[in-house]
XYZ file of C-alpha atoms in Angstrom:
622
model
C 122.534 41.307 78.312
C 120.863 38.550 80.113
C 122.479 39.869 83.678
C 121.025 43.133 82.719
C 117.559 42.152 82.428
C 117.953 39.405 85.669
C 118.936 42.796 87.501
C 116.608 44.913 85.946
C 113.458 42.259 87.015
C 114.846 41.964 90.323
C 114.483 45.781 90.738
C 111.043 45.974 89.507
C 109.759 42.540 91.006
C 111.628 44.491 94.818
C 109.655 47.540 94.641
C 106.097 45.453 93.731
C 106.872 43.263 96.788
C 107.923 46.301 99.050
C 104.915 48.273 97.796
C 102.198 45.567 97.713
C 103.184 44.624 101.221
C 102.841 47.897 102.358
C 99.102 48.083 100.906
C 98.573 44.811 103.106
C 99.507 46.071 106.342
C 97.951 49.709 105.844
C 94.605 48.062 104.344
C 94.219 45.783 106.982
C 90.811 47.162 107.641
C 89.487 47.125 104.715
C 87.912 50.308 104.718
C 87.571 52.490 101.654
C 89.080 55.367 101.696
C 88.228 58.382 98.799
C 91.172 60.255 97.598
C 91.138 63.578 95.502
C 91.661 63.331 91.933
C 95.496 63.476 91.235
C 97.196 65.751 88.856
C 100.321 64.096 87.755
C 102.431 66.044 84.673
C 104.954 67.160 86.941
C 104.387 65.379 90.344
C 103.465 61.693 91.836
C 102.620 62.973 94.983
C 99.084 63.800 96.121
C 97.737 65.671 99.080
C 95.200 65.649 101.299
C 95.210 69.880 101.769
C 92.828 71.620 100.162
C 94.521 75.059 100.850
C 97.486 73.762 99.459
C 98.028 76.934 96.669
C 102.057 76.484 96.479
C 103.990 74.799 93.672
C 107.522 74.873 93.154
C 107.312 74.526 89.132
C 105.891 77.164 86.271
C 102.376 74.934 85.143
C 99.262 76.001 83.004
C 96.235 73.926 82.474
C 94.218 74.290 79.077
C 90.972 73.505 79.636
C 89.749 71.148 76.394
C 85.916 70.438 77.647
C 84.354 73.551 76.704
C 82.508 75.596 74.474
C 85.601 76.903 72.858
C 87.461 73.449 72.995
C 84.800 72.363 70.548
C 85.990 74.934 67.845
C 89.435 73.317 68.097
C 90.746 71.596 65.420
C 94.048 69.720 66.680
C 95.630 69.309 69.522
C 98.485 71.596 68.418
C 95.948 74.062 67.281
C 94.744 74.393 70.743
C 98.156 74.858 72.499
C 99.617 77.558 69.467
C 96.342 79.785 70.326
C 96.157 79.531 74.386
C 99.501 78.339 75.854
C 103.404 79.616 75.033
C 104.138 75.809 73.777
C 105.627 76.348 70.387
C 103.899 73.929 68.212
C 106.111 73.983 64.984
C 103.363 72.227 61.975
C 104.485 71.538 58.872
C 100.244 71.160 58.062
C 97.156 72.081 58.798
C 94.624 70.670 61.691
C 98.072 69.207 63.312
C 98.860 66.747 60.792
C 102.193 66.945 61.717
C 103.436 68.776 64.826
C 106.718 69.230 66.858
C 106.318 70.940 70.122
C 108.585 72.960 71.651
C 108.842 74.201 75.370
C 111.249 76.976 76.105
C 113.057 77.026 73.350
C 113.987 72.736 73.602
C 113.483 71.153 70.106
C 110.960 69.200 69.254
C 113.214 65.899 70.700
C 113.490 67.507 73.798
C 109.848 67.688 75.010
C 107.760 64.807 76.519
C 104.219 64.130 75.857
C 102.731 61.636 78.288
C 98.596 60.280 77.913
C 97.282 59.851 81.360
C 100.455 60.256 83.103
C 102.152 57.429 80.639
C 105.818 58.830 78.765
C 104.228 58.284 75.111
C 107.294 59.899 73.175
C 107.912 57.842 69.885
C 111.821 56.065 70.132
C 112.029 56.701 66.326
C 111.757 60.597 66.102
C 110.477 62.471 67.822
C 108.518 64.355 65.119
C 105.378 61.362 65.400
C 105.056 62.433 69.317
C 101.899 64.381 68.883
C 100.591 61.496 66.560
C 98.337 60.603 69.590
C 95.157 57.816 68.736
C 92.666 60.008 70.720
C 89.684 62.255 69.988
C 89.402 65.743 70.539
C 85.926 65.079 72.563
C 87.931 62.345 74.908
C 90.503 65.028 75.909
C 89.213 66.966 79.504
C 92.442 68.995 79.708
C 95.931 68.997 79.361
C 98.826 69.729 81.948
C 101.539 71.576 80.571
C 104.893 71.820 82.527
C 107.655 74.193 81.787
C 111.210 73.427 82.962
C 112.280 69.889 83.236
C 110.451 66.914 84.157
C 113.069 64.066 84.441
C 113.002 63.403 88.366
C 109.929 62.362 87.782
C 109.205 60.825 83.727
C 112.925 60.172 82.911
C 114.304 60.920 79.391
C 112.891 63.529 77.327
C 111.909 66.359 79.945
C 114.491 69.149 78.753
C 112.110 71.680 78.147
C 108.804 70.862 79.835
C 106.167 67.889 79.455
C 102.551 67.457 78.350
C 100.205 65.483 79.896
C 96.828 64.970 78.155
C 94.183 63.909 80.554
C 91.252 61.682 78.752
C 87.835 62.747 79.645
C 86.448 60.293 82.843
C 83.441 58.547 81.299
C 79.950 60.082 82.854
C 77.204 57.819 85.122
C 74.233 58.718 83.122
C 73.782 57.286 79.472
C 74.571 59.993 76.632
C 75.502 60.124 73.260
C 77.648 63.188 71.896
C 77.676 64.269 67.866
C 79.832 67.128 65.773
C 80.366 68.046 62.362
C 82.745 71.013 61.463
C 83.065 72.087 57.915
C 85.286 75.041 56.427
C 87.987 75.999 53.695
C 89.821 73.395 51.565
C 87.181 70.938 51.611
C 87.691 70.547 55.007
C 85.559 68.382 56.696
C 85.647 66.733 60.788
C 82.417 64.859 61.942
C 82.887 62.564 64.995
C 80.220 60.611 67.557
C 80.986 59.186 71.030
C 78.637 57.269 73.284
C 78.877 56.781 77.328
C 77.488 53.500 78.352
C 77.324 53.096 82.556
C 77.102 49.694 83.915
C 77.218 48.336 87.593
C 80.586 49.032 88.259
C 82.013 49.558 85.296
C 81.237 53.136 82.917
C 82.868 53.670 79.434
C 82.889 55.843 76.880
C 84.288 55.252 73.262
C 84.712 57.247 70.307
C 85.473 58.059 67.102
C 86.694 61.219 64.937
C 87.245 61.408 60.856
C 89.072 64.087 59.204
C 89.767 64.855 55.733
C 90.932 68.003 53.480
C 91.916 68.842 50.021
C 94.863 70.787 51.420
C 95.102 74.580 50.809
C 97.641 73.973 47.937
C 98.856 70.800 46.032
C 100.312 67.691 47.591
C 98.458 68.690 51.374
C 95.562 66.714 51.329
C 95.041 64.476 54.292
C 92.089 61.837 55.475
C 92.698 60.967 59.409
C 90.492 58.205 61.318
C 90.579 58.028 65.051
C 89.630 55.801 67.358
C 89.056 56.081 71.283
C 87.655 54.262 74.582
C 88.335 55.135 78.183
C 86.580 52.740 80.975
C 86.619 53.174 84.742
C 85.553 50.311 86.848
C 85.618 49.748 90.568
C 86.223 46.599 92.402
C 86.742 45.386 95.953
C 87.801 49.356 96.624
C 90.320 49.524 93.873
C 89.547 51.803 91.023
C 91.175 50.730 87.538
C 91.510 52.494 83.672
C 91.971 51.019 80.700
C 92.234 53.506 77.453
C 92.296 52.165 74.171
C 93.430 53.962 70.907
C 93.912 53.687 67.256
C 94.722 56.939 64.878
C 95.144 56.084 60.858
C 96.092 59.149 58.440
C 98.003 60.008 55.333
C 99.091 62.953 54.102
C 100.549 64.954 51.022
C 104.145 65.695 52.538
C 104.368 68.677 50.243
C 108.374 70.009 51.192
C 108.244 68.460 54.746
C 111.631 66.656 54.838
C 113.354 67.565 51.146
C 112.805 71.128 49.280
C 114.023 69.156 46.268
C 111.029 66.619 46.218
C 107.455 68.169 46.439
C 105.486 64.862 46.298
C 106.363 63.518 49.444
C 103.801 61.590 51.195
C 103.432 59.537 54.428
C 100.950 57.245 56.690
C 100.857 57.120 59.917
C 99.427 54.191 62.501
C 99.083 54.601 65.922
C 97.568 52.092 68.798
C 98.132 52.398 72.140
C 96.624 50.480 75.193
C 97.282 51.446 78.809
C 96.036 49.796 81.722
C 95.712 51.385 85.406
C 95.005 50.506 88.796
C 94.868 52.666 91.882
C 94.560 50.816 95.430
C 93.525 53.519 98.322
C 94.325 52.106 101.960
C 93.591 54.062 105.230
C 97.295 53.280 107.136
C 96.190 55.482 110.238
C 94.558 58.737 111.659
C 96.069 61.328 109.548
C 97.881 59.037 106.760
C 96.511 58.410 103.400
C 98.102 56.068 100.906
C 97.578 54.598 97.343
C 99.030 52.194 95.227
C 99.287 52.692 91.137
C 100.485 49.863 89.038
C 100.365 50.465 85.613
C 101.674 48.443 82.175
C 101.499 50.338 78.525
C 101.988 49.434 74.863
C 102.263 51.688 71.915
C 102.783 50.359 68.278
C 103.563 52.629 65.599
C 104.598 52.420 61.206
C 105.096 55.124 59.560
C 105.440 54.807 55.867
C 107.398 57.233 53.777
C 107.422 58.243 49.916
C 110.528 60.692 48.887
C 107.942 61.050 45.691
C 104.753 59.526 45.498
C 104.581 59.450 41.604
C 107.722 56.908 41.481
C 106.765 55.585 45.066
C 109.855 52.792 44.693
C 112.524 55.249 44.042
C 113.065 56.111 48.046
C 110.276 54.554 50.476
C 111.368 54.221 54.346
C 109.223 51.823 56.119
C 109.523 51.641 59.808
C 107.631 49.997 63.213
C 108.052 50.542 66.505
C 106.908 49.028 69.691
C 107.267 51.273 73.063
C 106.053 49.155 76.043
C 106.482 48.440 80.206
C 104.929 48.778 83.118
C 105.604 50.492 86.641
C 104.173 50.519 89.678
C 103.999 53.351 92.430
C 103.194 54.169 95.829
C 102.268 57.345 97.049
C 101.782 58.211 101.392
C 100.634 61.498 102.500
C 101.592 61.830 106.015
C 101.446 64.750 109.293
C 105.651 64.388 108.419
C 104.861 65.558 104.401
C 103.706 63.449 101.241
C 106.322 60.987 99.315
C 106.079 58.810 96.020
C 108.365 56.281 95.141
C 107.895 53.280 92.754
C 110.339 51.547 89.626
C 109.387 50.478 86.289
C 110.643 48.731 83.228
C 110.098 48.545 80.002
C 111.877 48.003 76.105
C 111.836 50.283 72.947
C 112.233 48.497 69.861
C 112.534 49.341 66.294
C 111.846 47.088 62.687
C 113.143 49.701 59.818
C 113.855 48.915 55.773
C 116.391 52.164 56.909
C 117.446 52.069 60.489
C 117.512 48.060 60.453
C 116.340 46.202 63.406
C 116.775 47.470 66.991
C 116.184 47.494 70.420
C 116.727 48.591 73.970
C 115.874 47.927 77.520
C 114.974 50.561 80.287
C 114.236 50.421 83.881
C 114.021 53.105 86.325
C 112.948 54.069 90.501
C 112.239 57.012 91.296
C 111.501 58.972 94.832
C 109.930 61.849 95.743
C 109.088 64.099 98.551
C 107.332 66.984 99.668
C 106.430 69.045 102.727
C 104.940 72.050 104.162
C 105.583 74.027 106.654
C 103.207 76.851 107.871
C 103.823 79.111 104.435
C 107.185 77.504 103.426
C 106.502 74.147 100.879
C 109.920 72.102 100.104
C 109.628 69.272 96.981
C 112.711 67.074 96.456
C 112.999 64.316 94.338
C 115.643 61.740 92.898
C 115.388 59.004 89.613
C 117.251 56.286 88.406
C 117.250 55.787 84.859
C 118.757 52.788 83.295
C 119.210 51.751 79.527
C 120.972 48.911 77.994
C 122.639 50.940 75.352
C 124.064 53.858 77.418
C 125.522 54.797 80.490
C 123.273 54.838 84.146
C 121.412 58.514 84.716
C 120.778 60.271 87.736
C 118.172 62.948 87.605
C 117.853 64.894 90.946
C 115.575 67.877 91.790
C 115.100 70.583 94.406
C 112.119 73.224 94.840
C 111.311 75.613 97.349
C 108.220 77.756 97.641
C 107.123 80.648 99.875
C 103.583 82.527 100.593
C 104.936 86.380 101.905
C 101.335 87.103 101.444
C 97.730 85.417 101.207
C 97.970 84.624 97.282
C 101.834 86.294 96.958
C 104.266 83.344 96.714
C 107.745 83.035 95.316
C 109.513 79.962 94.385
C 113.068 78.212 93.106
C 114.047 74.838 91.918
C 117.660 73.752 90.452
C 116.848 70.339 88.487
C 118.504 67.818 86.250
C 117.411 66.902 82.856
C 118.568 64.202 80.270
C 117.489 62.751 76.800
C 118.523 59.800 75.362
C 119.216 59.605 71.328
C 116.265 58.510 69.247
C 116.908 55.535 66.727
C 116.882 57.925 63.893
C 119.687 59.931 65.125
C 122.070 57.014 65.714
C 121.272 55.422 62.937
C 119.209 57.101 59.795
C 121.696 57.119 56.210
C 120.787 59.317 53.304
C 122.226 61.570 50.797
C 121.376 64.014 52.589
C 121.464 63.041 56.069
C 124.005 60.519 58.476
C 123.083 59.186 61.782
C 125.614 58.571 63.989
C 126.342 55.163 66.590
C 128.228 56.730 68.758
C 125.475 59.827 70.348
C 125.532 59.803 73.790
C 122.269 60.783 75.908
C 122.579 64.604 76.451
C 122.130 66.071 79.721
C 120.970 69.664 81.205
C 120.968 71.431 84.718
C 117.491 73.895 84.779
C 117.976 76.640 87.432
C 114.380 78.864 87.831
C 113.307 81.300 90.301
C 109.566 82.738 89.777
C 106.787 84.690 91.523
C 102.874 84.585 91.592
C 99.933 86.199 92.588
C 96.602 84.379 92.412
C 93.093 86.927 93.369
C 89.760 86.333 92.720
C 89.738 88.412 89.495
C 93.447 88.301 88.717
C 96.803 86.376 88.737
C 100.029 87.675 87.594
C 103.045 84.699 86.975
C 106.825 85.368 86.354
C 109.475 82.624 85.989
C 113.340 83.367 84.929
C 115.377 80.286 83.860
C 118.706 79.405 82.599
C 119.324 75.674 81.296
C 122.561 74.840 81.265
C 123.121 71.763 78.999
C 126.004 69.441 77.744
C 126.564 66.979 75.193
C 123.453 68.596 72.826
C 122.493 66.760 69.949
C 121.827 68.425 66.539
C 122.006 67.773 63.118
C 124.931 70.071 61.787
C 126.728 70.507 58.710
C 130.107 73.111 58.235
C 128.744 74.588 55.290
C 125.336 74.391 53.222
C 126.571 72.343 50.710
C 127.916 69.620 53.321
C 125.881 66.725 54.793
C 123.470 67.118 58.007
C 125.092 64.879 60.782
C 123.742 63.811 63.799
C 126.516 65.287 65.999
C 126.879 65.744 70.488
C 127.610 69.280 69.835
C 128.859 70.049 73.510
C 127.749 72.751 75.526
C 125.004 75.222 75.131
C 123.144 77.572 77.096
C 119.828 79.265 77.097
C 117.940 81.471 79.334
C 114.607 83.250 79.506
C 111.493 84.934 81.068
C 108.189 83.758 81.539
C 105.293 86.116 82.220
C 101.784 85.633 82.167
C 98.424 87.590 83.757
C 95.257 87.095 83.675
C 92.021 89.255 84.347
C 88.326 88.625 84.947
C 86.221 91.337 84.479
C 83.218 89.461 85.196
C 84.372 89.246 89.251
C 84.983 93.106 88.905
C 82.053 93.945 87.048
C 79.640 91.605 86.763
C 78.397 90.344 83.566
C 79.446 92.871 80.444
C 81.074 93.091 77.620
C 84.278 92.434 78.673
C 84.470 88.677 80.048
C 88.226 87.934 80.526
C 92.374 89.021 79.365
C 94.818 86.926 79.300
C 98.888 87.575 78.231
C 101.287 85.598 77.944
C 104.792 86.346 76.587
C 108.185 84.095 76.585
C 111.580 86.169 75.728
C 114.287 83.733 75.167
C 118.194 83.829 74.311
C 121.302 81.481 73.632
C 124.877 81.210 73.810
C 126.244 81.343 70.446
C 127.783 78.393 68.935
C 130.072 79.404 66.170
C 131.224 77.373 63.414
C 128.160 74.982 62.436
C 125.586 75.171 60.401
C 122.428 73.988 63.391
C 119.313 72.057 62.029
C 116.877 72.330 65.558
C 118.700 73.715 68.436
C 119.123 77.264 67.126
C 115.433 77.873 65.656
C 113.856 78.622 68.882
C 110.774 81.223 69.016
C 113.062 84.391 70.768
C 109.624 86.394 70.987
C 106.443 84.790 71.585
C 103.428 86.893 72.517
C 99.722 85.755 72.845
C 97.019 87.854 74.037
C 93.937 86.668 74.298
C 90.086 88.755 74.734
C 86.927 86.946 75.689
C 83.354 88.587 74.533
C 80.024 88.554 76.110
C 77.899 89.375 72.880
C 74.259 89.233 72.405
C 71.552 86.679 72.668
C 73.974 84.770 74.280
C 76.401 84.782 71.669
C 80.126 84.722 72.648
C 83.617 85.410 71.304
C 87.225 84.873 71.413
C 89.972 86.699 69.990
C 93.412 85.702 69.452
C 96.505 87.826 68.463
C 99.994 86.489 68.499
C 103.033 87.560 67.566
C 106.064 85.710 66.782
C 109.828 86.352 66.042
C 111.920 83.257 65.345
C 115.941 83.020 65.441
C 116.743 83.331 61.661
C 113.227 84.167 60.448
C 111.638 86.773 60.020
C 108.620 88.072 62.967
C 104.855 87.484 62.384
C 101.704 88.777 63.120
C 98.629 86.072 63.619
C 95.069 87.213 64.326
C 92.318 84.955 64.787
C 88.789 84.493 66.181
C 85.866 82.444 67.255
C 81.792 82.653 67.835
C 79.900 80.349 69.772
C 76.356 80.086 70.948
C 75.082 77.099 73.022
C 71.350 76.484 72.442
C 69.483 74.142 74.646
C 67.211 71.757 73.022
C 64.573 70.764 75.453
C 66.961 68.188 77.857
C 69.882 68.061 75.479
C 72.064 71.022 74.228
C 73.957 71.998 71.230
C 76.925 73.990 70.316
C 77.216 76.107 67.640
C 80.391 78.194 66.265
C 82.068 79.825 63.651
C 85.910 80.266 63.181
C 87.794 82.144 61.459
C 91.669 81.921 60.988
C 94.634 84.194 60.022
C 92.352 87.274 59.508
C 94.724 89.198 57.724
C 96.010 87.149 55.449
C 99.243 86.331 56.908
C 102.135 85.382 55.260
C 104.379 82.920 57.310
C 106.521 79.322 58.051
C 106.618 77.594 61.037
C 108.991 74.923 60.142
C 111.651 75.424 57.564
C 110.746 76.970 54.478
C 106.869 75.372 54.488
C 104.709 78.103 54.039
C 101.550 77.903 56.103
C 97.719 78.120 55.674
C 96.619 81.681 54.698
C 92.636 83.036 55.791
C 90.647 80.637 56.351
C 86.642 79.752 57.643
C 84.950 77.085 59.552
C 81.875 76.565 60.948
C 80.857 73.520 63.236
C 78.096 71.830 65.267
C 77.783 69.795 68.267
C 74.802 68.193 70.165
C 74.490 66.154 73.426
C 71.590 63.770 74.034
């Protein structure tokens, strides 16, 4: 153990040296140098090319600072209704959410916060428990296909990256209040106070309901604050958050018990720095260190009116740090960097554990008149299991101005969470002996990006080995954690978009957007699966935006959805805002209304879901 972490600190303290001395001889000058923002879900590398239109992986970007994003309840609310994630809740306003990304269970998936891997080493169903506001969220980068060249474990399916909101240079306060069905209530204030060099903004968000049937009730507290600061031409982050809720757990883990119920804490802390130098004519370069902590306990009751008979207490600490460089060049752009970091566990169920990680990673890219070439190769390392190699290869070609087509062949793995190696109940066995499993992603796709339209296809097959499920022979048999061998899935991606206010100018009509996913497996025969078979095989979202009156506007949702082993779904939802402008401030008004018709339907198991619903909600900016 002790050679391990010697080795492991002599790789990280290397690539500091190499890249710190690299910042000294390129910033020799000392001349600033301002680089464009970065966007970093599937890609360390930054360019200086503003016609750069190419990309070698299937992305989306959902937009969270608007006038819609305001209507948004959760996080997974927001993804379900504009994006083909598959959030899977087992409550309302994302009390609980697993995410899925072409057809990858919810283990499968990372989430990152400002470029940082987040995913919880306990399960992976407390990944979306993220300690930040709705208002502190500009965006989030969604990746489909794998992501491991670049994060490490976890990127089987795709990756999200939620990008917090950069704090403003003027002083303003923001205020909301949304109200609806249940006894739903959401109010929330943030503030943005700019100083010399340093600009901030911290908030906070409450949320509480009566739940829409017994044993759902929830009350949620979160707590945010991004700063920026600038110093001697280096630019540095810090992001602090804290998220408190509990929750009826009405059926979410045992149909046998309905008075479940769990809590939830959540802090996390990461710390940035980015270091521009000027190297020579036509270079750019930037240095990123980085260090990250994330605490969570989660507290469950198997039933809270004998809340001794089965209670599962459990904390866990994820933290590290890493440190890249990132050059773009006349010869291409290239990242490279290492980190390290530990995952530890303290569990009245899963006992006491832990486990060390280091990684170095290096990528490159490079265009070439209309041709654009991204290749990149990680290291992962882990105490517990064996060394990973995660390569990646991407090609991209523009036939025509705004025509492009693309491939990429790239190699995925996950390692086991601590609840899979190691969770024991009557129900359920871990199992010691998991090995990470591993996948090979092969994707070829087209686009076409106009001024009032863009069509996107991607067709991939992911080819993986040593999959972990929970299986069981027959129903009556224990769920076992279980490397299930090989298993296959493929699928097509296709999603267009149309703005009738380029065509038309300002009407009725404002903008269309599809999206559909169309997804199938190799059969596995002889088990009983728990995740890995209940991926969405249709998944269709269409989407209408409305230019109404006295500046009224409105969004309509449909979606329909056809799960392996369920029966297929029709949602229909819809939305009415109106800003108003209040001398020099502004307000937002809107009005949402959920599940129109009344729908029927489960998203998880045999948890039946929210039916109609109403909410209405204001914000104002001062």
């Amino acid at each position: 153990m002790k050679k391990n972490l010697l080795s492991m600190s002599t790789l990280f303290l290397l690539l500091v040296y190499i890249a710190t001395s690299t910042y000294e001889l390129a910033a020799a000058d000392d001349k600033k140098v301002k680089l464009k923002p970065v966007v970093v879900t599937s890609s360390r590398i930054y360019s200086q090319d503003e016609g750069l239109r190419l990309s070698t992986r299937c992305e989306e970007t959902l937009p969270m600072d608007t006038e819609e994003g305001e209507s948004f309840l959760s996080v997974p609310g927001a993804l379900e209704e504009v994006t083909l994630v598959d959030t899977r809740t087992r409550g309302p306003y994302g009390i609980q959410s697993d995410i899925s990304i072409r057809g990858a269970p919810f283990e499968e998936n990372l989430v990152l916060l400002d470029g940082i891997s987040v995913n919880d080493p306990q399960t992976g169903h407390h990944n979306m428990d993220l300690p930040i506001t709705l208002y502190d969220i500009e965006k989030i980068d969604i990746t489909y296909g794998p992501a491991s060249s670049v994060y490490g474990s976890g990127a089987f399916g795709g990756a999200l990256n939620i990008i917090p909101k950069a704090p403003r240079d003027t002083l303003n306060i923001h205020a909301a209040s949304t109200t609806g069905s249940w006894d739903f209530y959401s109010g929330s204030a943030s503030i943005n106070l700019p100083l010399k060099n340093i600009k901030s903004r911290s908030s906070v968000e409450w949320k509480r309901g009566s739940g829409f049937k017994p044993e759902t009730e929830f009350n949620a507290l979160t707590a945010s604050s991004y700063t920026e600061g600038s110093f001697g031409g280096a630019n540095g982050s810090l992001f602090l958050g804290y998220l408190t809720k509990k929750f009826g757990a009405d059926s979410f883990y045992s149909n046998i018990y309905d008075n479940e119920e769990e809590s939830v804490n959540t802090g996390i802390i990461i710390a940035k720095s980015e270091i521009p130098a000027e190297c020579r004519e036509g270079y750019q370069m930037k240095i990123t260190p980085a260090i990250y902590w994330k605490r969570l306990q989660d507290k469950f009751i198997l039933d809270r009116n004998r809340p001794f008979f089965s209670r599962n207490d459990h904390t866990t600490n994820l933290y590290g740090g890493e440190i890249s460089s990132a050059i773009d060049a006349p010869f291409g752009s290239a990242a490279y960097g290492a980190g390290a970091g530990a995952e530890t566990i303290e569990s009245t169920n899963l006992g006491n554990r832990s486990r060390v990680k280091a990684n170095a990673f290096l990528e490159y890219e490079a265009r070439i008149l209309n041709f654009l070439l991204n290749t990149g190769i990680r290291f992962d390392y882990y105490s517990t299991f064996k060394d990973e190699f995660s390569p990646a290869l991407g090609v991209a070609y523009e036939l025509l101005p705004g025509f492009s087509v693309r491939a990429r062949a790239a190699h995925a793995f996950r390692v086991p969470t601590f609840t899979e190696l190691y969770y024991r109940t009557p129900a359920n066995i871990g199992n010691p002996n998991l090995e990470p499993e591993t996948a090979w992603n092969y994707e070829v796709g087209a686009e076409i990006k106009k001024e009032f339209f863009y069509v996107k296809t991607d067709v991939f097959l992911r080819d993986s080995s040593g999959v972990i499920d929970w299986t069981r022979a027959v129903p009556t048999s224990l769920w076992r954690a279980e490397n299930i061998g090989e298993f296959n899935i493929y699928g097509v991606e296709v999603f267009f978009g149309l703005d009738f206010e380029k065509i038309y100018g300002k009407n009725f009509f404002k903008k269309f957007d599809l999206k559909y996913s169309y997804l199938e497996s190799t059969e596995k025969k002889g088990i009983i699966s728990k995740y890995v078979l209940e991926y969405l095989k249709h998944d269709l979202n269409l989407r209408l935006e409305c230019n109404l009156p006295f500046g009224f506007k409105e969004y309509f949702d449909f979606r329909f959805k056809k799960r392996v082993g369920s029966d297929h779904y029709f949602l229909f939802d819809s939305v009415i805002t109106r800003p108003v402008k209040l001398g020099n401030n502004s307000m937002n008004l809107f009005i949402r209304l959920d599940n129109i018709f009344n729908t029927a339907y489960c998203e998880q198991g045999d948890i039946e879901m929210p039916g109609r619903a109403i909410y209405g909600g204001a914000s104002v900016e001062f």
